[in-house]
Amino acid sequence: MKKIELLAPAGDLERLKLAIRYGADAVYIGGKKFSLRSRASNFGIEQIKEAVQFANEYEAHIHVTINMLPHEEDFEGLEEYLKQLEEAGVTAVIVASFAIMKFAKRVAPKLEVHVSTQHSSTNSSVVSFWKSMGMDRVVLARECSLKDIVETTKHSKVPIEAFIHGGMCISYSGRCTLSNNMTTRDANRGGCAQSCRWKYRLYEDGNPLHKEDQLFSMSSKDLCAIEYIPALIDAQVASLKIEGRMKSQYYIATVIGTYRKCIDAYYETKKISPELMATYKQELTKAENRRTAIGFYDGMPKSSAHLYGVNGSGVSQEFIAYVLDYNKETKVATLEVRNNFTANIQCEAFGPHKQNQKFMMNTLYTQDNEVLEVAKTPMQVIYTTLDVEVSKHDMIRKVMINKENVY
Ligand code: SF4
């Protein structure tokens, strides 16, 4: 049986490399044109070539989103772009427009064409239709239940990709014009202003419907479906997708690393104990900056389970340093500062394919060998001795106990 693919997001080359190092089998990115989130993308064609080269070293794949809903003027340069992606060795394009799907098949036949979640595919009949149109994979709607995903995969002759983690739309993805109406930024051409997540005062006949300090937001909690990984593997879903091309390096490393461990553990033992699953869930809370829920996996969620600000987990630990180097003999670690920290705090080191290790931070030194009371300059290179063995590309978190989340 082919092993399920773990598909990570990346907003730039650094995050792409990190995602692959932490266990992603494939990474999806957006170019500067034709993609939702194109405003945030740093991937020109030269960066895409470098991404493919790096991915090849790890036998990983690069998918490129071309998932805007194009208007007449949006086709300019598309043919050349598709050919450049094909030539660069990109594995697949993720497409929302049927016109672009057919066009891509014709002008760049080596590229797989994956049907974007923007199409809201929720059943095997629509997936069969995409198969008959020659598409290579279908990304299901985030509004599918586990039952929908299992049944659709069972009856589909085309590989299925399902979302497992990250942001949700409060409307069906790809069918929202809230941002268009409120900000004139077209959500379906890469401009969503996330108007659903703003805070609103609600009135009925001029009377407020809530207290002054309890504003209403339509924002949905993020999805976290780690407990469904065994069922998704058993169902022979082809790919598990994590949302978040705008997310930080720390988020990518924590989330990808955790799902990697969970997937590998299930393939190894065919079982994940409740205790082990609890550790994965706890690990994911260390990365969250928004509350999470299981989305539609258990069927239509009630508003209390889905809407923001009711239940859920939050950040419990803070990313403070990136490991640039570690000398096993002297135990000296070279660190790059990411957030304020001092000596004598409890920390945790984590890295790709390894167990987390807790330790107390020792005295910090500058490059001039002066003692540093507080590491507070982002990206500053500092030194310390560590009693636990770390490796280049590991990350260090400050352990924060019972911290209330700020949303
Ligand atoms: S406004 Fe909200 S629901 Fe609408 S597209 Fe943007 S994120 Fe999704």
CSV table of C-alpha atoms and ligand atoms in Angstrom, one decimal:
chain,number,residue,atom,x,y,z
A,1,MET,CA,0.0,0.0,0.0
A,2,LYS,CA,1.4,3.4,-0.9
A,3,LYS,CA,2.2,5.5,2.1
A,4,ILE,CA,-0.1,8.5,2.7
A,5,GLU,CA,1.4,11.8,1.7
A,6,LEU,CA,1.9,14.6,4.3
A,7,LEU,CA,1.4,17.9,2.4
A,8,ALA,CA,2.6,21.1,4.0
A,9,PRO,CA,2.2,24.7,3.2
A,10,ALA,CA,5.1,27.2,2.8
A,11,GLY,CA,5.1,30.9,2.2
A,12,ASP,CA,8.8,31.2,1.3
A,13,LEU,CA,11.9,29.0,0.7
A,14,GLU,CA,13.0,28.9,4.3
A,15,ARG,CA,9.7,27.6,5.5
A,16,LEU,CA,9.6,25.1,2.5
A,17,LYS,CA,13.0,23.7,3.5
A,18,LEU,CA,12.0,23.5,7.1
A,19,ALA,CA,8.7,21.7,6.3
A,20,ILE,CA,10.6,19.1,4.3
A,21,ARG,CA,13.3,18.7,7.0
A,22,TYR,CA,10.5,18.2,9.6
A,23,GLY,CA,8.9,15.4,7.5
A,24,ALA,CA,6.6,16.8,4.7
A,25,ASP,CA,6.4,14.5,1.7
A,26,ALA,CA,5.2,17.4,-0.4
A,27,VAL,CA,4.9,21.2,-0.1
A,28,TYR,CA,2.4,23.4,-1.8
A,29,ILE,CA,3.4,27.0,-2.6
A,30,GLY,CA,1.9,29.9,-4.5
A,31,GLY,CA,3.6,31.9,-7.2
A,32,LYS,CA,3.4,35.6,-7.5
A,33,LYS,CA,0.5,35.4,-9.9
A,34,PHE,CA,-2.6,33.2,-10.4
A,35,SER,CA,-2.7,32.1,-6.7
A,36,LEU,CA,-4.9,32.9,-3.7
A,37,ARG,CA,-2.5,34.4,-1.1
A,38,SER,CA,-0.4,35.7,-4.0
A,39,ARG,CA,0.1,38.9,-2.0
A,40,ALA,CA,2.0,36.8,0.6
A,41,SER,CA,4.0,34.7,-1.8
A,42,ASN,CA,7.7,35.0,-2.2
A,43,PHE,CA,8.0,32.4,-4.9
A,44,GLY,CA,9.1,33.7,-8.3
A,45,ILE,CA,10.1,31.1,-10.9
A,46,GLU,CA,13.8,31.1,-9.7
A,47,GLN,CA,12.7,30.3,-6.2
A,48,ILE,CA,10.3,27.6,-7.5
A,49,LYS,CA,13.3,26.0,-9.3
A,50,GLU,CA,15.3,26.1,-6.1
A,51,ALA,CA,12.4,24.6,-4.2
A,52,VAL,CA,12.2,21.7,-6.6
A,53,GLN,CA,15.9,21.0,-6.4
A,54,PHE,CA,15.8,21.0,-2.6
A,55,ALA,CA,12.7,18.7,-2.6
A,56,ASN,CA,14.4,16.3,-5.0
A,57,GLU,CA,17.2,15.7,-2.4
A,58,TYR,CA,14.5,14.4,0.0
A,59,GLU,CA,12.4,12.7,-2.6
A,60,ALA,CA,9.7,15.2,-1.9
A,61,HIS,CA,7.4,17.0,-4.3
A,62,ILE,CA,6.4,20.6,-5.0
A,63,HIS,CA,2.8,21.5,-5.8
A,64,VAL,CA,2.0,25.1,-7.0
A,65,THR,CA,-1.4,26.7,-6.5
A,66,ILE,CA,-3.1,28.3,-9.4
A,67,ASN,CA,-6.3,28.5,-7.6
A,68,MET,CA,-7.8,32.0,-8.3
A,69,LEU,CA,-11.1,32.3,-10.1
A,70,PRO,CA,-9.8,34.1,-13.2
A,71,HIS,CA,-11.5,37.0,-15.0
A,72,GLU,CA,-10.8,37.8,-18.6
A,73,GLU,CA,-7.6,39.8,-17.9
A,74,ASP,CA,-6.2,37.1,-15.6
A,75,PHE,CA,-5.1,34.7,-18.3
A,76,GLU,CA,-2.2,36.9,-19.6
A,77,GLY,CA,1.1,35.0,-19.2
A,78,LEU,CA,-0.5,31.8,-18.0
A,79,GLU,CA,0.7,29.6,-20.8
A,80,GLU,CA,4.3,30.7,-20.3
A,81,TYR,CA,4.0,30.2,-16.5
A,82,LEU,CA,2.6,26.7,-16.8
A,83,LYS,CA,5.4,25.7,-19.2
A,84,GLN,CA,8.0,27.2,-16.8
A,85,LEU,CA,6.5,25.2,-13.9
A,86,GLU,CA,6.6,22.0,-16.0
A,87,GLU,CA,10.2,22.6,-17.0
A,88,ALA,CA,11.2,23.4,-13.4
A,89,GLY,CA,10.1,19.9,-12.4
A,90,VAL,CA,7.0,20.9,-10.3
A,91,THR,CA,4.9,17.8,-9.7
A,92,ALA,CA,1.4,19.3,-9.7
A,93,VAL,CA,-0.7,22.5,-10.0
A,94,ILE,CA,-3.7,23.0,-7.8
A,95,VAL,CA,-6.4,24.6,-9.9
A,96,ALA,CA,-9.8,26.0,-9.2
A,97,SER,CA,-10.8,27.1,-12.7
A,98,PHE,CA,-12.0,24.5,-15.1
A,99,ALA,CA,-10.7,26.6,-18.0
A,100,ILE,CA,-7.2,26.6,-16.4
A,101,MET,CA,-7.4,22.8,-15.8
A,102,LYS,CA,-8.0,22.1,-19.4
A,103,PHE,CA,-5.5,24.6,-20.5
A,104,ALA,CA,-2.8,23.2,-18.2
A,105,LYS,CA,-3.5,19.6,-19.5
A,106,ARG,CA,-2.9,20.9,-23.0
A,107,VAL,CA,0.1,23.2,-22.7
A,108,ALA,CA,2.0,21.4,-19.8
A,109,PRO,CA,1.0,17.7,-20.0
A,110,LYS,CA,3.7,16.6,-17.5
A,111,LEU,CA,2.1,18.5,-14.7
A,112,GLU,CA,-0.5,16.7,-12.6
A,113,VAL,CA,-3.6,18.8,-12.2
A,114,HIS,CA,-5.2,18.7,-8.8
A,115,VAL,CA,-8.7,20.1,-8.4
A,116,SER,CA,-8.6,22.8,-5.7
A,117,THR,CA,-10.8,22.7,-2.5
A,118,GLN,CA,-12.2,25.9,-3.9
A,119,HIS,CA,-14.5,23.6,-6.0
A,120,SER,CA,-16.2,22.3,-2.8
A,121,SER,CA,-16.1,18.7,-3.9
A,122,THR,CA,-18.0,16.8,-1.3
A,123,ASN,CA,-18.9,13.4,-2.8
A,124,SER,CA,-17.8,10.6,-5.1
A,125,SER,CA,-20.1,11.6,-8.0
A,126,VAL,CA,-18.3,15.0,-8.4
A,127,VAL,CA,-14.9,13.2,-8.0
A,128,SER,CA,-15.9,10.8,-10.8
A,129,PHE,CA,-16.7,13.8,-13.0
A,130,TRP,CA,-13.3,15.2,-12.4
A,131,LYS,CA,-11.7,11.8,-13.2
A,132,SER,CA,-13.6,11.8,-16.5
A,133,MET,CA,-12.2,15.2,-17.2
A,134,GLY,CA,-8.7,13.8,-16.8
A,135,MET,CA,-7.8,15.3,-13.5
A,136,ASP,CA,-5.2,13.6,-11.4
A,137,ARG,CA,-6.3,14.3,-7.8
A,138,VAL,CA,-9.2,16.0,-6.1
A,139,VAL,CA,-8.8,18.1,-2.9
A,140,LEU,CA,-12.0,17.6,-1.0
A,141,ALA,CA,-13.9,20.5,0.6
A,142,ARG,CA,-13.0,21.2,4.2
A,143,GLU,CA,-16.7,20.9,4.9
A,144,CYS,CA,-16.6,17.1,4.5
A,145,SER,CA,-17.2,14.7,7.4
A,146,LEU,CA,-15.0,11.7,8.0
A,147,LYS,CA,-17.8,9.6,6.6
A,148,ASP,CA,-17.9,11.7,3.4
A,149,ILE,CA,-14.1,11.3,3.0
A,150,VAL,CA,-14.1,7.6,3.6
A,151,GLU,CA,-17.1,6.9,1.2
A,152,THR,CA,-15.8,9.3,-1.4
A,153,THR,CA,-12.3,7.7,-1.4
A,154,LYS,CA,-13.8,4.2,-1.5
A,155,HIS,CA,-15.8,5.0,-4.7
A,156,SER,CA,-13.3,7.2,-6.4
A,157,LYS,CA,-10.8,6.2,-9.0
A,158,VAL,CA,-8.8,9.3,-8.6
A,159,PRO,CA,-6.5,10.0,-5.5
A,160,ILE,CA,-8.2,12.0,-2.8
A,161,GLU,CA,-6.6,14.8,-0.7
A,162,ALA,CA,-8.2,15.8,2.6
A,163,PHE,CA,-7.5,18.8,4.9
A,164,ILE,CA,-6.4,17.8,8.4
A,165,HIS,CA,-5.1,21.0,10.0
A,166,GLY,CA,-5.3,24.8,9.8
A,167,GLY,CA,-7.7,27.6,9.1
A,168,MET,CA,-11.3,27.2,8.1
A,169,CYS,CA,-13.6,29.5,6.2
A,170,ILE,CA,-16.9,30.3,7.9
A,171,SER,CA,-18.5,29.9,4.5
A,172,TYR,CA,-17.8,27.2,2.0
A,173,SER,CA,-14.3,27.8,0.7
A,174,GLY,CA,-14.4,29.5,-2.6
A,175,ARG,CA,-17.9,30.7,-2.2
A,176,CYS,CA,-17.5,33.8,-0.1
A,177,THR,CA,-17.7,37.4,-1.2
A,178,LEU,CA,-17.7,39.0,2.2
A,179,SER,CA,-14.2,40.5,1.6
A,180,ASN,CA,-15.2,41.6,-1.9
A,181,ASN,CA,-18.2,43.5,-0.5
A,182,MET,CA,-16.6,44.9,2.6
A,183,THR,CA,-13.1,45.8,1.3
A,184,THR,CA,-13.3,45.5,-2.5
A,185,ARG,CA,-10.6,42.9,-2.1
A,186,ASP,CA,-11.6,39.8,-4.2
A,187,ALA,CA,-11.3,36.7,-2.0
A,188,ASN,CA,-11.4,34.4,-5.0
A,189,ARG,CA,-8.5,36.3,-6.7
A,190,GLY,CA,-6.1,36.1,-3.7
A,191,GLY,CA,-7.3,39.2,-1.8
A,192,CYS,CA,-9.3,37.9,1.1
A,193,ALA,CA,-9.2,40.5,4.0
A,194,GLN,CA,-10.6,37.8,6.3
A,195,SER,CA,-13.6,40.0,7.1
A,196,CYS,CA,-15.2,37.0,8.8
A,197,ARG,CA,-12.6,37.3,11.6
A,198,TRP,CA,-13.2,40.9,12.3
A,199,LYS,CA,-15.2,41.8,15.5
A,200,TYR,CA,-18.7,43.1,15.0
A,201,ARG,CA,-21.3,44.9,17.0
A,202,LEU,CA,-24.7,43.3,16.4
A,203,TYR,CA,-27.9,45.3,16.6
A,204,GLU,CA,-31.6,44.5,16.1
A,205,ASP,CA,-33.8,47.5,15.5
A,206,GLY,CA,-31.1,49.7,16.8
A,207,ASN,CA,-30.7,47.7,20.1
A,208,PRO,CA,-27.4,46.0,20.8
A,209,LEU,CA,-27.6,42.2,21.0
A,210,HIS,CA,-24.7,41.8,23.3
A,211,LYS,CA,-22.7,43.5,26.1
A,212,GLU,CA,-20.3,46.2,25.1
A,213,ASP,CA,-17.2,44.0,25.7
A,214,GLN,CA,-18.6,40.9,24.0
A,215,LEU,CA,-18.2,41.6,20.3
A,216,PHE,CA,-19.4,39.0,17.7
A,217,SER,CA,-17.0,37.4,15.3
A,218,MET,CA,-17.9,34.9,12.5
A,219,SER,CA,-14.4,33.5,12.7
A,220,SER,CA,-14.2,29.7,12.8
A,221,LYS,CA,-11.8,27.8,15.0
A,222,ASP,CA,-8.9,26.2,13.1
A,223,LEU,CA,-9.2,22.5,12.2
A,224,CYS,CA,-7.2,19.9,14.1
A,225,ALA,CA,-8.0,16.4,12.9
A,226,ILE,CA,-5.0,14.4,14.3
A,227,GLU,CA,-7.3,11.9,16.0
A,228,TYR,CA,-8.6,10.9,12.6
A,229,ILE,CA,-5.2,10.1,11.1
A,230,PRO,CA,-5.6,6.3,11.6
A,231,ALA,CA,-9.0,6.3,9.9
A,232,LEU,CA,-7.8,8.4,7.0
A,233,ILE,CA,-4.8,6.0,6.5
A,234,ASP,CA,-7.1,3.0,6.6
A,235,ALA,CA,-9.5,4.7,4.1
A,236,GLN,CA,-6.5,5.0,1.7
A,237,VAL,CA,-6.8,8.7,1.3
A,238,ALA,CA,-3.8,9.7,-0.8
A,239,SER,CA,-2.8,13.0,0.8
A,240,LEU,CA,-3.2,14.9,4.1
A,241,LYS,CA,-3.1,18.6,3.7
A,242,ILE,CA,-2.2,21.2,6.3
A,243,GLU,CA,-3.3,24.8,5.7
A,244,GLY,CA,-1.2,27.8,6.5
A,245,ARG,CA,1.0,29.4,3.8
A,246,MET,CA,1.2,32.5,6.0
A,247,LYS,CA,2.2,30.6,9.2
A,248,SER,CA,5.6,30.9,10.9
A,249,GLN,CA,8.6,28.6,10.8
A,250,TYR,CA,7.9,27.5,14.4
A,251,TYR,CA,4.3,26.6,13.5
A,252,ILE,CA,5.4,24.7,10.4
A,253,ALA,CA,8.0,22.7,12.3
A,254,THR,CA,5.7,21.9,15.3
A,255,VAL,CA,2.7,20.9,13.2
A,256,ILE,CA,4.5,19.0,10.4
A,257,GLY,CA,6.8,17.3,12.9
A,258,THR,CA,3.8,16.1,15.0
A,259,TYR,CA,1.8,14.8,12.1
A,260,ARG,CA,4.9,13.1,10.7
A,261,LYS,CA,5.4,11.2,14.0
A,262,CYS,CA,1.7,10.3,14.2
A,263,ILE,CA,1.6,8.9,10.7
A,264,ASP,CA,4.8,7.0,11.1
A,265,ALA,CA,3.8,5.5,14.4
A,266,TYR,CA,0.5,4.3,12.9
A,267,TYR,CA,2.2,2.6,9.9
A,268,GLU,CA,4.7,1.0,12.3
A,269,THR,CA,2.3,-0.4,14.9
A,270,LYS,CA,-1.2,-0.2,13.3
A,271,LYS,CA,-2.3,1.3,16.5
A,272,ILE,CA,-2.1,4.6,18.4
A,273,SER,CA,-2.9,4.4,22.1
A,274,PRO,CA,-5.1,7.1,23.6
A,275,GLU,CA,-2.1,8.2,25.7
A,276,LEU,CA,0.1,8.6,22.6
A,277,MET,CA,-2.6,10.5,20.8
A,278,ALA,CA,-2.9,12.8,23.8
A,279,THR,CA,0.8,13.6,23.6
A,280,TYR,CA,0.4,14.5,19.9
A,281,LYS,CA,-2.6,16.7,20.7
A,282,GLN,CA,-0.7,18.4,23.4
A,283,GLU,CA,2.3,19.0,21.1
A,284,LEU,CA,0.1,20.7,18.6
A,285,THR,CA,-1.2,23.1,21.2
A,286,LYS,CA,2.3,24.4,21.5
A,287,ALA,CA,2.1,25.8,18.0
A,288,GLU,CA,-1.4,27.1,17.9
A,289,ASN,CA,-2.1,30.8,18.0
A,290,ARG,CA,-5.8,30.2,17.4
A,291,ARG,CA,-8.2,27.8,19.0
A,292,THR,CA,-8.9,24.5,17.3
A,293,ALA,CA,-11.8,22.1,16.8
A,294,ILE,CA,-12.5,19.0,14.6
A,295,GLY,CA,-14.3,21.0,12.0
A,296,PHE,CA,-16.8,18.9,10.1
A,297,TYR,CA,-15.1,15.5,10.7
A,298,ASP,CA,-17.9,14.4,13.1
A,299,GLY,CA,-20.6,15.9,10.9
A,300,MET,CA,-22.1,19.4,10.9
A,301,PRO,CA,-20.6,21.2,13.9
A,302,LYS,CA,-22.8,23.1,16.4
A,303,SER,CA,-22.0,26.7,16.7
A,304,SER,CA,-20.6,26.2,20.2
A,305,ALA,CA,-18.0,23.7,18.8
A,306,HIS,CA,-17.2,25.7,15.8
A,307,LEU,CA,-17.3,29.4,16.5
A,308,TYR,CA,-14.4,31.2,18.0
A,309,GLY,CA,-14.1,32.0,21.7
A,310,VAL,CA,-16.0,29.1,23.3
A,311,ASN,CA,-13.8,26.0,23.7
A,312,GLY,CA,-10.4,24.9,22.5
A,313,SER,CA,-6.7,24.8,23.1
A,314,GLY,CA,-4.1,27.5,22.8
A,315,VAL,CA,-0.4,28.3,23.0
A,316,SER,CA,1.4,26.7,25.9
A,317,GLN,CA,5.0,27.3,24.9
A,318,GLU,CA,6.9,30.0,23.0
A,319,PHE,CA,9.6,29.6,20.3
A,320,ILE,CA,12.7,31.3,21.5
A,321,ALA,CA,15.7,30.0,19.5
A,322,TYR,CA,16.8,28.1,16.4
A,323,VAL,CA,19.8,25.8,16.6
A,324,LEU,CA,22.5,26.8,14.1
A,325,ASP,CA,25.1,24.4,15.4
A,326,TYR,CA,26.0,22.1,18.3
A,327,ASN,CA,29.4,20.8,19.3
A,328,LYS,CA,29.0,17.3,20.9
A,329,GLU,CA,32.4,17.5,22.7
A,330,THR,CA,32.1,20.9,24.2
A,331,LYS,CA,28.3,20.9,24.4
A,332,VAL,CA,28.3,24.5,23.1
A,333,ALA,CA,25.2,25.3,21.1
A,334,THR,CA,25.1,28.2,18.6
A,335,LEU,CA,21.6,29.7,18.7
A,336,GLU,CA,19.7,32.3,16.7
A,337,VAL,CA,17.4,34.3,18.9
A,338,ARG,CA,13.7,34.4,18.0
A,339,ASN,CA,12.0,35.7,21.2
A,340,ASN,CA,13.1,37.2,24.5
A,341,PHE,CA,14.6,34.8,27.0
A,342,THR,CA,17.1,34.5,29.8
A,343,ALA,CA,19.2,31.8,31.5
A,344,ASN,CA,17.6,29.7,34.2
A,345,ILE,CA,14.3,29.1,32.5
A,346,GLN,CA,12.8,25.7,31.6
A,347,CYS,CA,13.0,24.9,27.9
A,348,GLU,CA,12.2,22.2,25.5
A,349,ALA,CA,14.2,21.3,22.4
A,350,PHE,CA,12.5,19.5,19.5
A,351,GLY,CA,13.6,18.6,16.0
A,352,PRO,CA,12.8,16.4,13.0
A,353,HIS,CA,12.2,12.7,13.7
A,354,LYS,CA,13.3,12.9,17.4
A,355,GLN,CA,11.8,13.0,20.9
A,356,ASN,CA,11.4,16.3,22.7
A,357,GLN,CA,14.0,17.1,25.5
A,358,LYS,CA,13.4,19.3,28.5
A,359,PHE,CA,16.3,21.3,30.1
A,360,MET,CA,17.2,24.4,32.0
A,361,MET,CA,18.8,27.2,30.0
A,362,ASN,CA,22.4,27.9,31.0
A,363,THR,CA,24.3,31.2,30.9
A,364,LEU,CA,24.1,33.0,27.6
A,365,TYR,CA,27.1,34.5,25.8
A,366,THR,CA,27.5,37.0,22.9
A,367,GLN,CA,29.8,36.4,20.0
A,368,ASP,CA,32.3,38.5,21.9
A,369,ASN,CA,32.1,36.1,24.8
A,370,GLU,CA,30.3,38.5,27.1
A,371,VAL,CA,27.5,37.3,29.4
A,372,LEU,CA,24.1,38.2,28.0
A,373,GLU,CA,21.5,38.9,30.7
A,374,VAL,CA,18.5,38.8,28.2
A,375,ALA,CA,18.5,37.5,24.7
A,376,LYS,CA,16.2,40.0,23.1
A,377,THR,CA,17.5,40.9,19.6
A,378,PRO,CA,15.7,38.8,17.0
A,379,MET,CA,18.2,36.8,14.8
A,380,GLN,CA,21.1,37.6,17.1
A,381,VAL,CA,23.6,34.7,17.2
A,382,ILE,CA,24.4,33.7,20.8
A,383,TYR,CA,26.1,30.8,22.6
A,384,THR,CA,25.3,28.6,25.5
A,385,THR,CA,26.2,25.1,26.8
A,386,LEU,CA,23.3,22.6,26.7
A,387,ASP,CA,23.1,19.5,28.8
A,388,VAL,CA,20.9,17.8,26.1
A,389,GLU,CA,22.2,17.0,22.7
A,390,VAL,CA,20.6,19.0,19.9
A,391,SER,CA,21.2,19.2,16.2
A,392,LYS,CA,21.3,21.9,13.5
A,393,HIS,CA,17.7,22.9,12.6
A,394,ASP,CA,16.3,21.9,16.0
A,395,MET,CA,14.2,24.5,17.7
A,396,ILE,CA,13.9,25.6,21.4
A,397,ARG,CA,10.8,26.6,23.2
A,398,LYS,CA,10.3,28.3,26.5
A,399,VAL,CA,7.9,26.2,28.6
A,400,MET,CA,5.1,28.3,29.8
A,401,ILE,CA,2.7,26.9,32.3
A,402,ASN,CA,-1.0,27.8,32.5
A,403,LYS,CA,-0.6,30.7,30.2
A,404,GLU,CA,-4.0,32.2,29.2
A,405,ASN,CA,-4.2,32.6,25.5
A,406,VAL,CA,-4.6,36.0,23.9
A,407,TYR,CA,-6.7,35.9,20.7
B,1,SF4,S1,-13.9,36.3,4.6
B,1,SF4,FE1,-13.6,34.5,5.9
B,1,SF4,S2,-15.1,33.0,5.1
B,1,SF4,FE2,-14.8,34.5,3.5
B,1,SF4,S3,-13.2,33.8,2.2
B,1,SF4,FE3,-12.2,35.1,3.7
B,1,SF4,S4,-11.6,33.7,5.4
B,1,SF4,FE4,-13.1,32.6,4.1
